[in-house]
Amino acid sequence: MRKPGFWFFQITGWGLFYIESYFQSFKSLDSIEKFLLWSVSMLIQFLITILLRVIYRKVYIKRPSIYVMILVILAGSFAGALLSTLVNSTFQILINNWIVSRNVEVLKTQSVYLLTNRILFLTFPLLVWSTLYFGIKLWMELIEEKERSEKSALLAQTAQLKMLRYQLNPHFLFNSLNSIQALIYDDQQHADKMLTELSDFLRFTLRDTDRLFIPLKEEVDIINKYLSLEKARFPDRLEYEIKITERAAGIEVVAFILQPFVENAVRYGMFTSPENLKIEIRGFAEKNRLYLTVKNTGQWIEPTKEEGTGIKNVISRLNNAYPGKFRFTIDKEEKFVNITIEIFLSR
């Protein structure tokens, strides 16, 4: 459902204010002159708030502190009231001259005291409007953030289910158990280690299902276990290297952000790499950005609709976890494939 925007609140709010003010001032609006002056005053305030919106939007984009926001509201409301008073006084002169043929110079005849009172009187509705503008903006952002969080939770659960479906499929388990069975007779110590790795991998995918974000170190640990299992299956064909800086290791990322790409690197790289399959996983933080890469020898193979679900799921979760604050690229070279994720960290 589409949320109401600025014009809905603007027209509805001023419309209700117009009706309420009219009934309050009904008895005093006993002439065409007074009615026109009152209507013009309301229209001017309506137009001034549109001008204030342009200014406030530019201020809001910069994410000011609450104190700066209060100062902007006060200054904007007062400036708007001053402008409204000047325009109102000018229209009063024109209406007086046009309707009652009075050559009245309002700005000269009205005292400073009356003008000051009028400015302060007009400041109040503009102050209320300005406060509501920023308040509604913040309120709608909180609603959007909550919706993104709920959607992220749903996508995270889906991602874990799909990880069990696509990465821990019967073929993977069958091959791993076959490798363990073969090692039992030749290298019991290695077989025991491999069984432990498989157990840890399964345990990790089933625990902490409510966590949306995990430290990058945990993500790397489970990838290491996964690659250890694959190394046992392809001891002479697979080489891998993982380098994560200390700062990057402590940064929390959306869960299972790299696993699908590592799994694809093994699945497709094993068949397209002319020699040994080499996989490099890198992670480092620079200023306010986190860089993650998964590079493997071989060539890019377009996944089928079923196989590409894992990658699409990661991109969807990135969109919800870091809306507008990440970049995802795939370099498809002749001899290697390089996946890069760049995340803009909050300061």
Coordinates of C-alpha atoms in Angstrom, one line a residue:
M1 CA 0.0 0.0 0.0
R2 CA 1.4 3.4 -1.0
K3 CA 2.0 5.8 1.8
P4 CA 0.5 9.3 1.8
G5 CA 3.0 11.9 0.5
F6 CA 3.6 15.6 1.1
W7 CA 0.7 16.9 -1.0
F8 CA -1.8 14.7 0.8
F9 CA -0.8 16.1 4.2
Q10 CA -0.3 19.7 2.8
I11 CA -3.8 19.9 1.1
T12 CA -5.6 18.0 3.8
G13 CA -4.0 19.9 6.7
W14 CA -4.5 23.4 5.2
G15 CA -8.0 22.5 4.1
L16 CA -9.0 21.5 7.6
F17 CA -7.2 24.6 9.0
Y18 CA -9.1 26.8 6.5
I19 CA -12.5 25.4 7.4
E20 CA -11.8 25.6 11.2
S21 CA -10.5 29.2 10.8
Y22 CA -13.4 30.2 8.7
F23 CA -16.0 29.1 11.3
Q24 CA -14.0 30.8 14.1
S25 CA -13.8 34.1 12.1
F26 CA -17.3 33.8 10.5
K27 CA -18.8 36.7 12.4
S28 CA -15.9 39.1 11.8
L29 CA -15.9 38.4 8.0
D30 CA -18.9 40.7 7.4
S31 CA -17.6 42.3 4.2
I32 CA -16.1 41.4 0.9
E33 CA -12.9 43.3 1.8
K34 CA -12.4 41.4 5.0
F35 CA -13.2 38.0 3.4
L36 CA -10.7 38.7 0.6
L37 CA -8.0 39.8 3.0
W38 CA -8.5 36.7 5.1
S39 CA -8.5 34.4 2.1
V40 CA -5.4 36.0 0.6
S41 CA -3.7 35.6 4.0
M42 CA -4.5 31.9 4.1
L43 CA -3.3 31.4 0.5
I44 CA -0.1 33.3 1.2
Q45 CA 0.7 31.0 4.2
F46 CA -0.1 28.0 2.1
L47 CA 2.4 29.1 -0.6
I48 CA 5.0 30.1 1.9
T49 CA 5.0 26.6 3.4
I50 CA 5.7 25.2 -0.1
L51 CA 8.7 27.5 -0.2
L52 CA 9.7 26.4 3.3
R53 CA 9.5 22.8 2.2
V54 CA 12.1 23.4 -0.5
I55 CA 14.5 24.8 2.1
Y56 CA 13.7 22.2 4.8
R57 CA 14.3 19.3 2.3
K58 CA 17.8 20.5 1.6
V59 CA 18.5 20.8 5.3
Y60 CA 17.0 17.4 6.1
I61 CA 19.1 15.6 3.6
K62 CA 22.2 16.7 5.6
R63 CA 20.9 14.9 8.7
P64 CA 21.1 17.8 11.1
S65 CA 21.2 17.4 14.9
I66 CA 18.0 18.1 16.8
Y67 CA 19.4 21.4 18.0
V68 CA 20.1 22.6 14.4
M69 CA 16.6 21.3 13.4
I70 CA 15.0 23.4 16.1
L71 CA 17.0 26.5 15.0
V72 CA 16.0 26.0 11.4
I73 CA 12.3 25.6 12.4
L74 CA 12.4 28.8 14.5
A75 CA 14.2 30.8 11.8
G76 CA 12.1 29.4 8.9
S77 CA 8.8 30.1 10.8
F78 CA 9.8 33.7 11.7
A79 CA 11.1 34.5 8.2
G80 CA 7.9 33.0 6.7
A81 CA 5.8 35.1 9.0
L82 CA 7.7 38.3 8.1
L83 CA 7.3 37.6 4.4
S84 CA 3.6 36.8 4.9
T85 CA 3.1 40.1 6.7
L86 CA 4.8 42.1 4.0
V87 CA 2.8 40.4 1.2
N88 CA -0.4 40.7 3.2
S89 CA 0.1 44.4 3.8
T90 CA 0.7 44.9 0.1
F91 CA -2.5 43.1 -0.8
Q92 CA -4.4 45.1 1.8
I93 CA -3.4 48.3 0.0
L94 CA -4.5 46.9 -3.4
I95 CA -7.8 45.5 -2.1
N96 CA -8.6 48.8 -0.3
N97 CA -7.8 50.8 -3.4
W98 CA -9.8 48.4 -5.7
I99 CA -12.9 47.7 -3.6
V100 CA -13.5 50.8 -1.4
S101 CA -11.4 53.3 -3.4
R102 CA -9.4 54.2 -0.4
N103 CA -5.8 55.4 -1.0
V104 CA -4.5 53.8 2.2
E105 CA -0.8 53.1 2.6
V106 CA -1.0 50.4 5.2
L107 CA 2.7 49.9 5.7
K108 CA 3.0 53.6 6.7
T109 CA -0.2 53.9 8.8
Q110 CA 0.2 50.7 10.7
S111 CA 2.4 51.0 13.8
V112 CA 5.4 49.0 14.5
Y113 CA 3.6 47.5 17.4
L114 CA 0.7 46.2 15.2
L115 CA 3.1 44.8 12.6
T116 CA 5.1 43.1 15.2
N117 CA 2.0 41.5 16.7
R118 CA 0.9 40.4 13.3
I119 CA 4.3 38.8 12.6
L120 CA 4.2 36.9 15.9
F121 CA 0.6 35.9 15.2
L122 CA 1.5 34.4 11.8
T123 CA 4.6 32.8 13.2
F124 CA 2.6 30.3 15.3
P125 CA 0.8 28.4 12.5
L126 CA 4.1 28.3 10.5
L127 CA 5.9 27.0 13.6
V128 CA 3.3 24.3 14.0
W129 CA 3.5 23.4 10.2
S130 CA 7.3 23.3 10.4
T131 CA 7.3 21.0 13.4
L132 CA 4.8 18.7 11.8
Y133 CA 6.9 18.7 8.6
F134 CA 10.0 17.4 10.3
G135 CA 8.0 15.2 12.7
I136 CA 6.1 13.5 9.9
K137 CA 9.4 13.0 7.9
L138 CA 11.0 11.3 11.0
W139 CA 7.9 9.3 11.7
M140 CA 7.7 8.0 8.1
E141 CA 11.4 7.1 8.1
L142 CA 10.9 5.1 11.3
I143 CA 8.0 3.2 9.7
E144 CA 10.1 2.5 6.6
E145 CA 13.0 1.4 8.8
K146 CA 10.7 -1.0 10.7
E147 CA 9.3 -2.4 7.4
R148 CA 12.9 -2.9 6.1
S149 CA 13.9 -4.6 9.3
E150 CA 10.8 -6.9 9.2
K151 CA 11.5 -7.7 5.5
S152 CA 15.2 -8.3 6.3
A153 CA 14.1 -10.8 9.0
L154 CA 11.9 -12.7 6.6
L155 CA 14.6 -12.7 3.9
A156 CA 17.2 -13.9 6.4
Q157 CA 15.0 -16.8 7.4
T158 CA 14.4 -17.6 3.7
A159 CA 18.2 -17.3 3.0
Q160 CA 18.9 -19.9 5.7
L161 CA 16.3 -22.2 4.4
K162 CA 17.7 -21.8 0.9
M163 CA 21.2 -22.4 2.2
L164 CA 20.0 -25.7 3.6
R165 CA 18.3 -26.4 0.2
Y166 CA 21.0 -25.3 -2.2
Q167 CA 24.3 -25.7 -0.3
L168 CA 23.5 -28.6 1.9
N169 CA 21.7 -30.6 -0.7
P170 CA 21.8 -34.4 -0.8
H171 CA 24.7 -34.4 -3.3
F172 CA 26.9 -32.3 -1.0
L173 CA 26.2 -34.5 2.0
F174 CA 26.6 -37.7 -0.1
N175 CA 30.0 -36.6 -1.5
S176 CA 31.2 -35.4 1.9
L177 CA 30.2 -38.7 3.6
N178 CA 31.7 -40.7 0.8
S179 CA 35.0 -38.8 1.3
I180 CA 34.8 -39.5 5.1
Q181 CA 34.1 -43.1 4.5
A182 CA 37.0 -43.5 2.2
L183 CA 39.4 -41.9 4.7
I184 CA 38.2 -44.1 7.6
Y185 CA 40.4 -47.0 6.4
D186 CA 43.4 -44.9 5.2
D187 CA 43.6 -41.9 7.5
Q188 CA 41.3 -42.2 10.6
Q189 CA 42.6 -38.9 12.1
H190 CA 41.8 -37.0 8.9
A191 CA 38.4 -38.6 8.6
D192 CA 37.6 -37.7 12.2
K193 CA 38.6 -34.1 11.5
M194 CA 36.5 -34.0 8.4
L195 CA 33.5 -35.4 10.3
T196 CA 34.0 -32.7 12.9
E197 CA 34.1 -30.0 10.2
L198 CA 30.9 -31.3 8.7
S199 CA 29.2 -31.4 12.1
D200 CA 30.3 -27.8 12.8
F201 CA 29.1 -26.6 9.4
L202 CA 25.6 -28.2 9.9
R203 CA 25.4 -26.8 13.5
F204 CA 26.2 -23.3 12.3
T205 CA 23.5 -23.3 9.7
L206 CA 20.9 -24.3 12.4
R207 CA 21.8 -22.1 15.3
D208 CA 21.0 -18.4 16.0
T209 CA 18.3 -18.3 13.3
D210 CA 17.0 -15.0 14.7
R211 CA 20.3 -13.1 14.1
L212 CA 20.2 -10.9 11.0
F213 CA 23.8 -9.7 11.3
I214 CA 26.9 -11.6 12.4
P215 CA 30.6 -10.5 12.7
L216 CA 32.5 -11.1 9.5
K217 CA 34.8 -13.4 11.4
E218 CA 31.9 -15.9 12.0
E219 CA 31.1 -15.8 8.3
V220 CA 34.7 -16.5 7.4
D221 CA 35.0 -19.3 10.0
I222 CA 32.1 -21.2 8.4
I223 CA 33.4 -20.6 4.9
N224 CA 36.7 -22.0 6.1
K225 CA 35.0 -25.2 7.3
Y226 CA 33.1 -25.5 4.1
L227 CA 36.3 -25.2 2.0
S228 CA 38.1 -27.7 4.3
L229 CA 35.4 -30.2 3.4
E230 CA 35.7 -29.5 -0.3
K231 CA 39.5 -29.7 0.0
A232 CA 39.2 -33.2 1.4
R233 CA 37.1 -34.1 -1.6
F234 CA 39.5 -32.5 -4.1
P235 CA 42.9 -32.6 -2.4
D236 CA 44.9 -32.2 -5.6
R237 CA 42.5 -29.8 -7.4
L238 CA 41.5 -27.2 -4.9
E239 CA 43.6 -24.4 -3.4
Y240 CA 42.2 -21.5 -1.4
E241 CA 43.4 -18.5 0.6
I242 CA 41.5 -16.3 3.0
K243 CA 42.7 -12.9 4.1
I244 CA 40.6 -10.7 6.4
T245 CA 42.0 -7.7 8.2
E246 CA 41.5 -7.4 11.9
R247 CA 39.2 -4.4 11.6
A248 CA 37.1 -6.0 8.9
A249 CA 36.7 -9.2 10.9
G250 CA 34.9 -7.3 13.7
I251 CA 32.4 -5.6 11.5
E252 CA 28.9 -7.1 11.5
V253 CA 27.5 -8.0 8.1
V254 CA 24.2 -9.6 7.0
A255 CA 24.4 -13.3 7.5
F256 CA 25.5 -15.6 4.7
I257 CA 26.7 -12.7 2.6
L258 CA 29.7 -14.7 1.0
Q259 CA 28.7 -18.4 1.3
P260 CA 26.7 -18.6 -1.9
F261 CA 29.5 -17.1 -3.9
V262 CA 32.1 -19.4 -2.4
E263 CA 29.9 -22.4 -3.1
N264 CA 29.4 -21.2 -6.8
A265 CA 33.2 -20.8 -7.1
V266 CA 33.7 -24.4 -6.1
R267 CA 30.8 -25.8 -8.2
Y268 CA 31.6 -24.0 -11.5
G269 CA 35.3 -23.3 -11.1
M270 CA 36.1 -27.0 -10.6
F271 CA 34.9 -27.6 -14.2
T272 CA 36.1 -24.4 -16.0
S273 CA 39.5 -23.9 -14.4
P274 CA 42.2 -25.2 -16.8
E275 CA 44.5 -26.3 -13.9
N276 CA 44.0 -26.3 -10.1
L277 CA 41.0 -24.3 -8.9
K278 CA 42.3 -21.4 -6.9
I279 CA 39.9 -19.4 -4.6
E280 CA 40.9 -16.1 -2.9
I281 CA 38.7 -14.5 -0.3
R282 CA 39.5 -11.0 0.8
G283 CA 38.0 -8.6 3.3
F284 CA 39.3 -5.2 4.4
A285 CA 37.9 -1.9 5.7
E286 CA 39.0 1.5 4.4
K287 CA 37.7 4.7 5.9
N288 CA 33.9 4.2 6.0
R289 CA 33.7 1.3 3.6
L290 CA 34.0 -2.5 3.8
Y291 CA 35.3 -4.4 0.8
L292 CA 34.6 -8.1 0.3
T293 CA 35.8 -10.1 -2.7
V294 CA 35.5 -13.8 -3.8
K295 CA 37.8 -14.5 -6.7
N296 CA 38.3 -17.9 -8.4
T297 CA 40.0 -19.2 -11.5
G298 CA 37.8 -20.5 -14.3
Q299 CA 35.0 -18.9 -16.3
W300 CA 31.6 -17.5 -15.5
I301 CA 28.7 -19.8 -16.3
E302 CA 25.3 -18.3 -16.3
P303 CA 23.3 -20.1 -13.6
T304 CA 19.9 -21.6 -14.3
K305 CA 16.8 -20.0 -12.8
E306 CA 16.9 -22.6 -10.0
E307 CA 20.7 -22.2 -9.4
G308 CA 20.7 -18.4 -9.5
T309 CA 18.2 -18.1 -6.6
G310 CA 21.0 -18.0 -4.0
I311 CA 22.7 -15.0 -5.6
K312 CA 19.4 -13.1 -6.1
N313 CA 18.6 -13.8 -2.5
V314 CA 21.9 -12.3 -1.3
I315 CA 21.4 -9.2 -3.5
S316 CA 17.8 -8.8 -2.1
R317 CA 19.1 -9.0 1.5
L318 CA 21.8 -6.5 0.7
N319 CA 19.1 -4.1 -0.7
N320 CA 17.2 -4.4 2.5
A321 CA 20.1 -4.3 4.9
Y322 CA 22.0 -1.5 3.2
P323 CA 19.5 0.4 1.0
G324 CA 21.5 2.7 -1.3
K325 CA 24.7 2.0 0.6
F326 CA 26.3 -0.9 -1.2
R327 CA 27.7 -1.8 -4.6
F328 CA 27.8 -5.3 -6.1
T329 CA 29.9 -6.2 -9.1
I330 CA 30.8 -9.3 -11.0
D331 CA 34.0 -9.3 -13.1
K332 CA 33.7 -12.0 -15.7
E333 CA 37.2 -12.4 -17.2
E334 CA 38.6 -15.1 -19.5
K335 CA 40.6 -16.9 -16.8
F336 CA 38.9 -15.8 -13.5
V337 CA 35.7 -14.6 -11.9
N338 CA 35.7 -11.9 -9.3
I339 CA 32.7 -11.0 -7.0
T340 CA 33.1 -7.7 -5.2
I341 CA 30.8 -6.3 -2.5
E342 CA 31.4 -2.8 -1.3
I343 CA 29.4 -1.6 1.8
F344 CA 29.2 2.0 3.0
L345 CA 29.5 1.9 6.8
S346 CA 27.7 4.3 9.1
R347 CA 30.0 6.9 10.7

